[in-house]
Short mmCIF file of C-alpha atoms in Angstrom, two decimals:
data_model
loop_
_atom_site.label_atom_id
_atom_site.label_comp_id
_atom_site.label_asym_id
_atom_site.label_seq_id
_atom_site.Cartn_x
_atom_site.Cartn_y
_atom_site.Cartn_z
CA MET A 29 144.51 99.29 49.67
CA ASP A 30 141.03 97.97 49.06
CA PHE A 31 138.42 99.47 51.28
CA PRO A 32 135.92 97.30 53.09
CA GLN A 33 132.66 97.19 51.19
CA PHE A 34 129.31 97.72 52.83
CA ASP A 35 128.00 94.19 53.30
CA ILE A 36 124.45 94.14 54.61
CA LEU A 37 124.65 90.44 55.55
CA ALA A 38 127.78 90.85 57.68
CA VAL A 39 126.57 94.09 59.29
CA SER A 40 123.18 92.62 60.17
CA SER A 41 124.76 89.52 61.68
CA ALA A 42 127.02 91.81 63.72
CA LEU A 43 124.00 93.72 65.01
CA LEU A 44 122.22 90.49 65.94
CA LEU A 45 125.34 89.43 67.86
CA VAL A 46 125.40 92.78 69.67
CA THR A 47 121.80 92.34 70.80
CA THR A 48 122.55 88.76 71.85
CA PHE A 49 125.34 90.03 74.07
CA GLY A 50 122.83 92.51 75.44
CA VAL A 51 120.79 89.53 76.65
CA VAL A 52 123.85 87.78 78.06
CA VAL A 53 124.91 90.70 80.25
CA ARG A 54 121.50 91.36 81.81
CA GLN A 55 120.86 89.68 85.13
CA GLY A 56 117.43 90.79 86.22
CA PHE A 57 114.31 89.19 84.77
CA LEU A 58 112.74 92.36 83.35
CA ASP A 59 116.16 93.53 82.12
CA TRP A 60 116.85 90.48 80.02
CA LEU A 61 113.29 90.46 78.84
CA SER A 62 113.66 93.93 77.33
CA ALA A 63 117.05 92.96 75.88
CA TYR A 64 115.41 89.87 74.40
CA ARG A 65 112.85 92.14 72.78
CA TYR A 66 115.66 93.97 70.98
CA GLN A 67 117.16 90.67 69.93
CA ALA A 68 113.82 89.62 68.47
CA ILE A 69 113.62 92.89 66.52
CA ALA A 70 117.13 92.29 65.16
CA LEU A 71 116.22 88.70 64.29
CA SER A 72 113.15 89.85 62.42
CA ALA A 73 115.28 92.38 60.51
CA VAL A 74 117.72 89.61 59.61
CA THR A 75 114.83 87.45 58.43
CA ALA A 76 113.55 90.30 56.28
CA ILE A 77 117.03 90.66 54.78
CA ILE A 78 117.03 86.94 53.94
CA ALA A 79 113.65 87.44 52.27
CA TYR A 80 114.97 90.42 50.32
CA VAL A 81 118.13 88.63 49.17
CA THR A 82 116.42 85.40 48.18
CA GLY A 83 113.28 87.08 46.89
CA ILE A 84 110.90 84.63 48.53
CA TRP A 85 107.90 86.55 49.84
CA GLU A 86 106.88 83.93 52.41
CA ILE A 87 109.92 84.79 54.50
CA TYR A 88 108.58 88.33 54.91
CA ILE A 89 105.58 86.79 56.67
CA ALA A 90 107.93 84.80 58.89
CA ALA A 91 109.75 88.06 59.71
CA ALA A 92 106.48 89.79 60.60
CA LEU A 93 105.46 86.81 62.74
CA THR A 94 108.85 86.91 64.49
CA LEU A 95 108.35 90.57 65.26
CA ALA A 96 104.79 90.07 66.52
CA ILE A 97 105.31 86.93 68.58
CA LYS A 98 108.86 87.23 69.88
CA ALA A 99 109.11 90.98 70.32
CA ILE A 100 105.62 91.66 71.64
CA ILE A 101 103.60 88.62 72.68
CA ILE A 102 106.21 86.47 74.47
CA PRO A 103 107.56 89.34 76.65
CA LYS A 104 104.02 90.43 77.52
CA VAL A 105 102.91 86.89 78.36
CA LEU A 106 106.02 86.20 80.42
CA THR A 107 105.62 89.43 82.37
CA PHE A 108 101.94 88.69 82.99
CA VAL A 109 102.36 85.07 84.07
CA THR A 110 105.29 85.69 86.38
CA GLN A 111 104.06 88.81 88.11
CA LYS A 112 103.16 86.79 91.22
CA ILE A 113 106.72 85.52 91.64
CA LYS A 114 108.65 87.42 94.27
CA LEU A 115 111.02 90.01 92.89
CA GLU A 116 114.12 88.79 94.68
CA VAL A 117 114.09 85.36 93.07
CA LYS A 118 113.90 86.89 89.63
CA ILE A 119 117.36 88.42 89.79
CA GLU A 120 120.40 86.34 88.95
CA GLU A 121 122.64 87.40 91.76
CA ASN A 122 125.10 84.60 91.93
CA PRO A 123 125.35 82.63 88.69
CA TYR A 124 127.63 79.60 88.46
CA VAL A 125 129.98 81.53 86.15
CA SER A 126 130.52 85.19 86.86
CA LEU A 127 129.18 87.77 84.46
CA ARG A 128 132.54 89.00 83.16
CA LEU A 129 133.74 85.47 82.53
CA SER A 130 130.49 84.51 80.80
CA VAL A 131 130.81 87.49 78.43
CA LEU A 132 134.34 86.46 77.52
CA ILE A 133 133.34 82.80 77.12
CA SER A 134 130.45 83.86 74.87
CA ALA A 135 132.93 85.74 72.69
CA VAL A 136 135.07 82.61 72.52
CA LEU A 137 131.96 80.59 71.57
CA VAL A 138 131.27 83.02 68.72
CA ALA A 139 134.85 82.60 67.52
CA LEU A 140 134.54 78.82 67.84
CA SER A 141 131.39 78.61 65.76
CA TYR A 142 132.83 80.84 63.03
CA PHE A 143 135.98 78.74 62.80
CA LEU A 144 133.92 75.53 62.85
CA VAL A 145 131.93 76.68 59.83
CA LEU A 146 135.14 77.70 58.05
CA GLU A 147 136.29 74.10 58.43
CA ILE A 148 133.21 72.69 56.68
CA PRO A 149 134.11 72.32 53.01
CA ILE A 150 130.79 73.34 51.47
CA LYS A 151 130.11 75.60 48.56
CA SER A 152 127.23 77.77 49.54
CA ASP A 153 125.50 81.01 48.76
CA PRO A 154 126.32 84.21 50.71
CA VAL A 155 123.20 83.96 52.90
CA VAL A 156 124.26 80.60 54.29
CA ALA A 157 127.88 81.73 54.61
CA ALA A 158 126.84 84.77 56.66
CA TYR A 159 124.13 83.31 58.86
CA LEU A 160 125.10 79.66 59.40
CA PRO A 161 127.96 80.45 61.84
CA LEU A 162 125.78 83.11 63.45
CA SER A 163 122.99 80.64 64.15
CA ILE A 164 125.44 78.12 65.57
CA SER A 165 126.92 80.76 67.85
CA LEU A 166 123.42 81.77 69.03
CA PHE A 167 122.75 78.08 69.76
CA LEU A 168 125.99 77.70 71.76
CA ILE A 169 125.49 80.96 73.68
CA GLY A 170 121.93 79.94 74.58
CA LEU A 171 123.12 76.56 75.80
CA PHE A 172 125.87 78.19 77.84
CA ILE A 173 123.48 80.71 79.40
CA MET A 174 121.07 77.93 80.31
CA VAL A 175 123.84 75.99 82.04
CA ILE A 176 125.34 78.83 84.06
CA ARG A 177 122.19 80.45 85.41
CA ARG A 178 121.11 79.50 88.87
CA MET A 179 117.56 80.82 88.86
CA ALA A 180 115.18 78.63 86.90
CA LEU A 181 113.25 81.61 85.58
CA ASN A 182 116.37 83.06 84.03
CA GLN A 183 117.18 79.78 82.34
CA VAL A 184 114.20 80.39 80.09
CA VAL A 185 116.24 83.02 78.28
CA GLY A 186 118.72 80.35 77.23
CA LEU A 187 115.87 78.38 75.70
CA LEU A 188 114.65 81.46 73.87
CA ILE A 189 118.11 82.25 72.45
CA ILE A 190 118.50 78.63 71.32
CA GLU A 191 115.14 78.85 69.63
CA ASN A 192 116.18 82.04 67.83
CA GLY A 193 119.34 80.29 66.68
CA LEU A 194 117.37 77.32 65.36
CA PHE A 195 114.92 79.59 63.58
CA LEU A 196 117.77 81.45 61.91
CA PHE A 197 119.47 78.16 61.05
CA ALA A 198 116.36 76.81 59.34
CA THR A 199 115.55 80.04 57.53
CA ALA A 200 119.08 80.65 56.28
CA LEU A 201 119.76 77.08 55.22
CA THR A 202 116.47 76.17 53.56
CA HIS A 203 115.39 79.69 52.55
CA GLY A 204 112.21 79.29 54.49
CA THR A 205 110.49 76.09 55.39
CA SER A 206 106.88 76.02 54.40
CA LEU A 207 104.83 78.67 56.10
CA ILE A 208 102.51 76.29 57.93
CA ILE A 209 105.49 74.68 59.64
CA GLU A 210 106.82 78.09 60.61
CA ILE A 211 103.53 79.03 62.19
CA GLY A 212 103.47 75.69 63.99
CA ILE A 213 106.92 76.34 65.41
CA PHE A 214 105.94 79.83 66.55
CA VAL A 215 102.87 78.52 68.37
CA ASP A 216 105.02 75.75 69.80
CA ILE A 217 107.54 78.14 71.32
CA LEU A 218 104.78 80.38 72.63
CA VAL A 219 103.04 77.50 74.37
CA GLY A 220 106.37 76.17 75.61
CA VAL A 221 107.23 79.48 77.20
CA ILE A 222 103.80 79.78 78.82
CA ILE A 223 103.96 76.25 80.21
CA SER A 224 107.47 76.70 81.58
CA ALA A 225 106.50 80.00 83.17
CA ILE A 226 103.44 78.47 84.84
CA LEU A 227 105.56 75.56 86.04
CA LEU A 228 108.04 78.03 87.50
CA VAL A 229 105.27 79.87 89.32
CA ARG A 230 104.22 76.52 90.83
CA ILE A 231 107.82 75.73 91.80
CA SER A 232 108.23 79.10 93.45
CA HIS A 233 105.01 78.58 95.41
CA THR A 234 106.02 75.13 96.58
CA PHE A 235 109.69 75.61 97.31
CA ASP A 236 109.71 79.36 97.95
CA THR A 237 112.72 79.66 95.71
CA LEU A 238 113.74 79.23 92.09
CA ASP A 239 117.35 78.42 92.83
CA ILE A 240 117.89 75.08 91.13
CA GLY A 241 120.72 74.28 93.51
CA LYS A 242 118.25 74.32 96.38
CA LEU A 243 115.62 72.26 94.56
CA GLU A 244 117.80 69.17 94.91
CA SER A 245 117.77 69.16 98.67
CA LEU A 246 114.93 67.32 100.33
CA LYS A 247 112.40 69.42 102.08
CA ASP A 248 112.12 68.81 105.77
CA SER A 249 109.09 70.02 107.55
CA MET B 22 147.42 103.35 50.77
CA ALA B 23 149.93 105.68 49.24
CA LEU B 24 149.05 108.86 50.99
CA GLU B 25 152.13 111.00 51.21
CA PRO B 26 151.11 114.59 51.83
CA VAL B 27 153.94 116.96 51.08
CA PHE B 28 154.52 118.84 54.27
CA GLY B 29 154.73 122.45 53.26
CA ILE B 30 154.38 125.48 55.47
CA ALA B 31 150.60 125.34 55.17
CA ASP B 32 150.49 121.79 56.53
CA TRP B 33 152.56 122.70 59.55
CA VAL B 34 150.35 125.72 60.21
CA ILE B 35 147.25 123.55 59.97
CA GLY B 36 148.80 120.93 62.24
CA ILE B 37 149.72 123.45 64.92
CA PHE B 38 146.33 125.11 64.58
CA GLN B 39 144.55 121.78 65.10
CA THR B 40 146.57 121.01 68.21
CA LEU B 41 145.99 124.48 69.65
CA ALA B 42 142.29 124.20 68.87
CA ILE B 43 142.05 120.94 70.82
CA ILE B 44 143.99 122.35 73.78
CA VAL B 45 142.17 125.68 73.91
CA LEU B 46 138.66 124.46 73.21
CA ALA B 47 138.81 121.41 75.50
CA PRO B 48 137.47 123.26 78.59
CA LEU B 49 134.66 124.66 76.46
CA MET B 50 133.66 121.10 75.55
CA THR B 51 133.67 120.13 79.21
CA GLY B 52 131.43 123.12 79.88
CA VAL B 53 129.05 122.11 77.11
CA MET B 54 128.86 118.57 78.47
CA ARG B 55 128.10 119.87 81.96
CA LYS B 56 125.42 122.15 80.55
CA VAL B 57 123.79 119.33 78.57
CA LYS B 58 123.91 117.09 81.60
CA ALA B 59 122.35 119.79 83.77
CA SER B 60 119.54 120.44 81.32
CA SER B 61 118.81 116.73 80.96
CA GLN B 62 118.46 116.66 84.73
CA LYS B 63 116.07 119.66 84.65
CA ARG B 64 118.65 121.97 86.19
CA VAL B 65 119.75 125.29 84.76
CA GLY B 66 123.45 124.54 85.15
CA SER B 67 126.42 126.86 85.03
CA SER B 68 127.51 128.73 81.92
CA ILE B 69 129.36 126.78 79.27
CA PHE B 70 132.37 129.03 79.89
CA GLN B 71 132.49 128.10 83.56
CA PRO B 72 135.53 125.78 83.17
CA TYR B 73 137.53 128.78 81.84
CA TYR B 74 136.50 130.91 84.81
CA ASP B 75 137.48 128.05 87.11
CA LEU B 76 140.86 127.72 85.44
CA LEU B 77 141.53 131.46 85.64
CA LYS B 78 140.54 131.59 89.27
CA LEU B 79 142.68 128.60 90.16
CA MET B 80 145.65 130.06 88.28
CA ARG B 81 145.52 133.19 90.43
CA LYS B 82 145.14 131.36 93.72
CA ASP B 83 147.88 130.42 96.13
CA GLU B 84 148.99 126.85 96.37
CA VAL B 85 149.15 124.77 99.52
CA ILE B 86 151.66 121.97 99.40
CA SER B 87 152.13 119.51 102.21
CA ASP B 88 155.62 119.66 103.72
CA GLN B 89 155.59 115.87 103.78
CA SER B 90 155.43 115.66 100.00
CA SER B 91 158.38 115.02 97.73
CA TRP B 92 159.29 116.45 94.34
CA ILE B 93 156.91 114.00 92.66
CA PHE B 94 153.97 115.88 94.05
CA ARG B 95 155.13 119.21 92.59
CA PHE B 96 156.30 117.62 89.38
CA THR B 97 153.15 115.66 88.55
CA PRO B 98 150.80 118.40 87.25
CA TRP B 99 153.41 119.53 84.76
CA VAL B 100 154.12 115.99 83.58
CA VAL B 101 150.42 115.25 83.24
CA PHE B 102 149.73 118.44 81.32
CA ALA B 103 152.78 118.08 79.09
CA ALA B 104 152.02 114.45 78.27
CA THR B 105 148.39 115.18 77.45
CA ALA B 106 149.22 118.25 75.36
CA THR B 107 151.87 116.23 73.49
CA ALA B 108 149.28 113.57 72.79
CA ALA B 109 147.10 116.30 71.25
CA LEU B 110 149.82 116.85 68.63
CA PHE B 111 149.13 113.46 67.06
CA ILE B 112 145.40 113.88 66.68
CA PRO B 113 144.01 114.90 63.29
CA ALA B 114 140.96 116.96 64.16
CA PHE B 115 139.38 118.42 61.03
CA VAL B 116 142.08 117.72 58.45
CA SER B 117 142.68 114.03 57.92
CA PHE B 118 146.40 114.24 58.62
CA THR B 119 148.66 115.97 61.03
CA PRO B 120 152.33 116.62 60.17
CA PHE B 121 153.45 115.51 63.63
CA SER B 122 152.26 112.00 62.97
CA ILE B 123 155.65 111.14 61.47
CA ALA B 124 156.85 111.09 65.06
CA GLY B 125 154.33 108.77 66.63
CA ASP B 126 151.17 106.71 66.32
CA LEU B 127 148.09 105.76 68.30
CA LEU B 128 150.15 103.54 70.59
CA LEU B 129 152.26 106.56 71.53
CA VAL B 130 149.10 108.49 72.40
CA VAL B 131 148.03 105.63 74.66
CA GLY B 132 151.53 105.54 76.11
CA LEU B 133 151.43 109.26 76.91
CA PHE B 134 148.09 108.80 78.64
CA GLY B 135 149.68 105.94 80.55
CA LEU B 136 152.57 108.18 81.60
CA ALA B 137 150.15 110.84 82.84
CA ARG B 138 148.17 108.26 84.75
CA PHE B 139 151.30 106.74 86.26
CA PHE B 140 152.39 110.10 87.65
CA THR B 141 148.91 110.88 88.92
CA MET B 142 148.91 107.59 90.81
CA LEU B 143 152.37 108.29 92.24
CA ALA B 144 151.24 111.73 93.38
CA GLY B 145 148.19 110.18 95.02
CA LEU B 146 150.48 107.89 97.00
CA ASP B 147 153.12 110.54 97.62
CA VAL B 148 151.31 112.66 100.18
CA ALA B 149 150.31 109.52 102.08
CA SER B 150 146.77 110.66 102.72
CA ALA B 151 144.26 107.84 103.06
CA PHE B 152 142.15 108.97 100.12
CA GLY B 153 145.11 109.34 97.77
CA GLY B 154 146.22 105.76 98.29
CA LEU B 155 142.67 104.51 97.92
CA GLY B 156 142.21 106.39 94.66
CA SER B 157 145.54 105.17 93.34
CA SER B 158 144.79 101.54 94.06
CA ARG B 159 141.39 101.80 92.37
CA GLU B 160 142.90 103.56 89.39
CA MET B 161 145.54 100.85 89.07
CA MET B 162 142.89 98.14 89.08
CA MET B 163 140.86 99.94 86.44
CA SER B 164 143.75 100.85 84.17
CA ALA B 165 145.05 97.28 84.21
CA LEU B 166 141.69 96.29 82.74
CA ILE B 167 141.21 99.27 80.43
CA GLU B 168 144.48 98.81 78.63
CA PRO B 169 143.92 95.30 77.20
CA ALA B 170 140.49 96.36 75.94
CA LEU B 171 141.95 99.49 74.39
CA PHE B 172 144.78 97.60 72.73
CA ILE B 173 142.50 94.99 71.17
CA THR B 174 140.31 97.85 69.93
CA ILE B 175 143.31 99.60 68.38
CA PHE B 176 144.31 96.26 66.88
CA ALA B 177 140.89 95.88 65.25
CA ILE B 178 140.96 99.45 63.93
CA SER B 179 144.49 99.26 62.54
CA LEU B 180 143.78 95.91 60.87
CA THR B 181 140.91 97.55 59.03
CA TYR B 182 142.75 100.69 58.03
CA GLY B 183 146.27 99.35 57.63
CA GLY B 184 148.43 100.89 60.31
CA THR B 185 148.49 102.26 63.82
CA ASN B 186 149.39 105.76 62.69
CA VAL B 187 146.51 108.07 63.48
CA SER B 188 146.94 110.01 60.25
CA THR B 189 146.90 106.82 58.21
CA ILE B 190 143.82 105.55 60.01
CA VAL B 191 141.81 108.74 59.62
CA SER B 192 142.95 109.30 56.01
CA SER B 193 141.97 105.74 55.08
CA ALA B 194 138.65 106.15 56.84
CA VAL B 195 137.95 109.38 54.94
CA ASP B 196 138.96 107.82 51.64
CA ALA B 197 136.71 104.86 52.38
CA THR B 198 133.76 107.17 52.93
CA ILE B 199 134.57 108.97 49.69
CA ALA B 200 134.72 105.63 47.85
CA SER B 201 131.24 104.74 49.12
CA SER B 202 129.46 106.65 51.81
CA ALA B 203 128.55 103.51 53.76
CA GLY B 204 132.03 102.10 53.22
CA ILE B 205 133.07 102.26 56.81
CA ILE B 206 130.14 100.33 58.27
CA THR B 207 131.74 96.96 58.73
CA PRO B 208 131.19 94.45 61.55
CA THR B 209 134.75 94.94 62.76
CA LEU B 210 134.25 98.67 63.17
CA ILE B 211 130.82 98.29 64.78
CA PHE B 212 132.28 96.08 67.49
CA ALA B 213 135.38 98.23 67.78
CA SER B 214 133.26 101.39 68.20
CA ILE B 215 131.25 99.83 71.04
CA SER B 216 134.47 98.81 72.74
CA PHE B 217 136.09 102.19 72.14
CA PHE B 218 133.09 103.99 73.59
CA ILE B 219 133.22 101.94 76.80
CA VAL B 220 136.96 102.54 77.03
CA LEU B 221 136.40 106.27 76.50
CA MET B 222 133.95 106.40 79.38
CA ALA B 223 136.41 104.51 81.56
CA GLU B 224 139.48 106.52 80.57
CA THR B 225 137.85 109.84 81.23
CA GLY B 226 136.14 108.64 84.40
CA ARG B 227 132.54 109.21 83.38
CA ILE B 228 129.67 107.90 85.39
CA PRO B 229 129.43 104.12 85.30
CA PHE B 230 133.11 104.07 86.26
CA ASP B 231 133.70 107.21 88.26
CA ASN B 232 131.74 110.33 89.02
CA PRO B 233 133.67 113.39 87.80
CA ALA B 234 131.58 115.76 89.91
CA THR B 235 131.76 113.90 93.19
CA HIS B 236 133.40 114.86 96.40
CA LEU B 237 131.91 111.94 98.23
CA GLU B 238 134.93 110.17 99.58
CA LEU B 239 133.88 106.58 99.16
CA THR B 240 133.06 106.69 95.47
CA MET B 241 135.77 108.81 93.95
CA VAL B 242 138.66 107.47 91.92
CA HIS B 243 140.33 110.25 89.98
CA GLU B 244 139.22 112.95 92.39
CA ALA B 245 140.73 111.03 95.28
CA MET B 246 144.15 111.10 93.72
CA VAL B 247 144.14 114.83 93.04
CA LEU B 248 142.46 115.71 96.32
CA GLU B 249 145.58 117.35 97.76
CA TYR B 250 146.12 119.70 94.86
CA SER B 251 145.18 123.34 94.86
CA GLY B 252 145.83 126.50 92.90
CA ARG B 253 147.80 126.33 89.69
CA SER B 254 148.53 122.60 89.96
CA LEU B 255 144.85 121.78 90.20
CA ALA B 256 144.15 124.03 87.21
CA LEU B 257 146.73 122.14 85.15
CA LEU B 258 145.31 118.77 86.17
CA GLU B 259 141.74 119.78 85.36
CA TRP B 260 142.78 121.26 82.04
CA ALA B 261 144.70 118.07 81.21
CA GLN B 262 141.61 116.03 82.03
CA SER B 263 139.52 118.15 79.63
CA ILE B 264 142.14 117.79 76.90
CA LYS B 265 142.15 114.01 77.37
CA MET B 266 138.38 113.93 77.01
CA ALA B 267 138.59 116.11 73.88
CA ILE B 268 141.29 113.90 72.35
CA LEU B 269 139.37 110.70 72.91
CA LEU B 270 136.12 112.20 71.61
CA THR B 271 137.88 113.52 68.52
CA LEU B 272 139.40 110.11 67.90
CA LEU B 273 136.00 108.46 68.33
CA VAL B 274 134.19 110.67 65.83
CA ASN B 275 137.10 110.82 63.38
CA ILE B 276 137.71 107.09 63.23
CA PHE B 277 134.14 105.81 63.36
CA ALA B 278 132.24 108.67 61.70
CA PRO B 279 134.76 110.34 59.39
CA TRP B 280 132.27 112.16 57.20
CA GLY B 281 133.17 115.75 56.44
CA ILE B 282 136.86 115.73 57.28
CA VAL B 283 139.15 117.47 54.81
CA SER B 284 141.19 114.80 53.09
CA ALA B 285 144.63 115.27 51.61
CA GLY B 286 143.44 113.34 48.59
CA GLN B 287 141.24 116.18 47.36
CA PRO B 288 143.36 119.35 47.38
CA GLN B 289 141.01 121.27 45.10
CA GLN B 290 138.41 121.54 47.86
CA LEU B 291 140.89 122.46 50.55
CA GLY B 292 139.99 126.15 50.76
CA SER B 293 136.26 125.89 51.31
CA ALA B 294 136.26 122.63 53.24
CA ILE B 295 138.71 123.92 55.80
CA LEU B 296 136.14 126.45 56.94
CA ILE B 297 133.27 123.98 57.18
CA ALA B 298 135.18 121.00 58.61
CA PRO B 299 135.62 122.43 62.13
CA LEU B 300 131.88 123.09 62.29
CA ILE B 301 131.09 119.54 61.20
CA LEU B 302 133.54 118.19 63.77
CA ALA B 303 131.99 120.38 66.48
CA GLY B 304 128.53 119.14 65.51
CA LYS B 305 129.57 115.49 65.67
CA MET B 306 131.30 115.97 69.01
CA LEU B 307 128.24 117.75 70.33
CA ILE B 308 126.09 114.74 69.40
CA VAL B 309 128.44 112.37 71.23
CA ALA B 310 128.58 114.76 74.20
CA ILE B 311 124.77 114.79 74.39
CA LEU B 312 124.78 110.98 74.22
CA ILE B 313 127.30 110.76 77.08
CA ALA B 314 125.37 113.30 79.15
CA HIS B 315 122.17 111.29 78.74
CA ILE B 316 123.93 108.06 79.67
CA GLU B 317 125.28 109.78 82.77
CA THR B 318 121.81 110.98 83.66
CA ARG B 319 120.11 107.66 83.12
CA ILE B 320 122.39 105.29 85.02
CA ALA B 321 123.96 105.40 88.43
CA LYS B 322 127.61 104.85 89.19
CA TRP B 323 128.36 101.16 89.28
CA ARG B 324 129.78 99.37 92.23
CA LEU B 325 133.57 99.21 91.94
CA PHE B 326 133.61 95.45 91.67
CA ARG B 327 131.12 95.45 88.82
CA ILE B 328 133.37 97.66 86.70
CA PRO B 329 135.39 94.66 85.43
CA ASP B 330 132.11 93.34 83.98
CA LEU B 331 131.77 96.40 81.77
CA LEU B 332 135.41 96.23 80.71
CA ALA B 333 135.03 92.53 79.95
CA MET B 334 132.23 93.54 77.61
CA ALA B 335 134.57 95.99 75.89
CA MET B 336 137.24 93.33 75.61
CA SER B 337 134.96 90.65 74.17
CA SER B 338 133.38 93.15 71.79
CA SER B 339 136.72 94.10 70.32
CA MET B 340 137.74 90.43 70.23
CA ILE B 341 134.69 89.64 68.10
CA GLY B 342 135.63 92.62 65.93
CA VAL B 343 139.02 91.08 65.23
CA ILE B 344 137.38 87.69 64.55
CA PHE B 345 135.06 89.29 62.01
CA PHE B 346 138.02 90.86 60.27
CA TYR B 347 139.66 87.49 59.66
CA LEU B 348 136.57 85.82 58.20
#
């Protein structure tokens, strides 16, 4: 019997998936924010592994930027901007799909993306083979989370997971786009998050709720 | 994996010794976990030998049995204890094989636990007290969800190590660590270990699922079923519960962290390693016990209807483990 070999690419992608599931199962705003912080740390570790395997030093900078912006700045900014929103609208109490079902569906999405990539007849290097299906599954999970959440504030996490998936996709497939583009993307996501958070604060002031189901109904006064 | 240990007298002695060690030392482990939990809650806590004192005291006490109860009620503690002690036969503790494993595998261990649980549930219903029925119905709901998660986890483990036999699994795991010391860190096993840990907490009724120390009627699950027991029967049930905890913890550390177990593949080290291996095992189990105690301190018991969420996590985690194996 041949024993399984220690494969840093597979193990790191497994750890990133574990942290992603940590985000999926958290319902409160501050809970998923801390889980997202761990996911960002795992993503930065994965990026550093890509840099180590390919030997391109610029990717190390991208990893450091990931750690700084996604693990520290974005959570801090989000906490600061949304501290005026009432606590009870921050918790996802009644999502469209229940928590246990969403965990199982996320697992199915992971399986789906891995089998999809197996169907693509490309010859590729081990980095792409390990991280391409992972980035697709992050993308699908983010999309799914965005669809099933009822509170608009908690839909931001879907956007953030999708962004992580896209970042991983680009880094794994192209071995690092040019650094200036990376920095541009980071600033873009930061500004996007800030703008969406401010918009949500406005919505919560105007409508007194963040439940997107209730936003559709006309306000009578 | 051609591992065919020749079962001489020494192997049988070691096998019986391992089983006896699990059965005898299980209450001590429960005591250690209580002590760690107490100290992480800034309490002094009772002595680590307290479970033994409890057992001795209960053994000497008179039993009160409801005259409305049937033979099932009297029969259950013995069935539960016998099933759990039999399951301990199949567990390799500090030597990577056990001679009894020719008779059964991991599925049999799960089956024996299932038998014990089935009789506990029957006994809860038998005396027709309100709490017993309530505990039984909760336990049925939980076990119906635990078992699929556990089976997918076992599936993932046995795919990796080539067989459901516990001896084969642990021997392969040890050989893998000898081949390369990081050899057992694979995605499949990472996901399987997460799932197995959640299942362990659920099976032994630790805090997110059930509070083992509670006597608050509305929250108890296992305690509600055994509420009517006293004296020797209660002692047997509590001892069986400790043994179950010890078995699952031993399985956890031996499958997912098999460093330092004596392997049949290296007979020249057998003499010295057999003295150190129990200490290493005790150290590893102590680490896991501290982890569990801290988890129990940090989180509150979950609402009963949120428990399926946690078990769904276990199930999906082991599912992803199986997916990773087939890539």
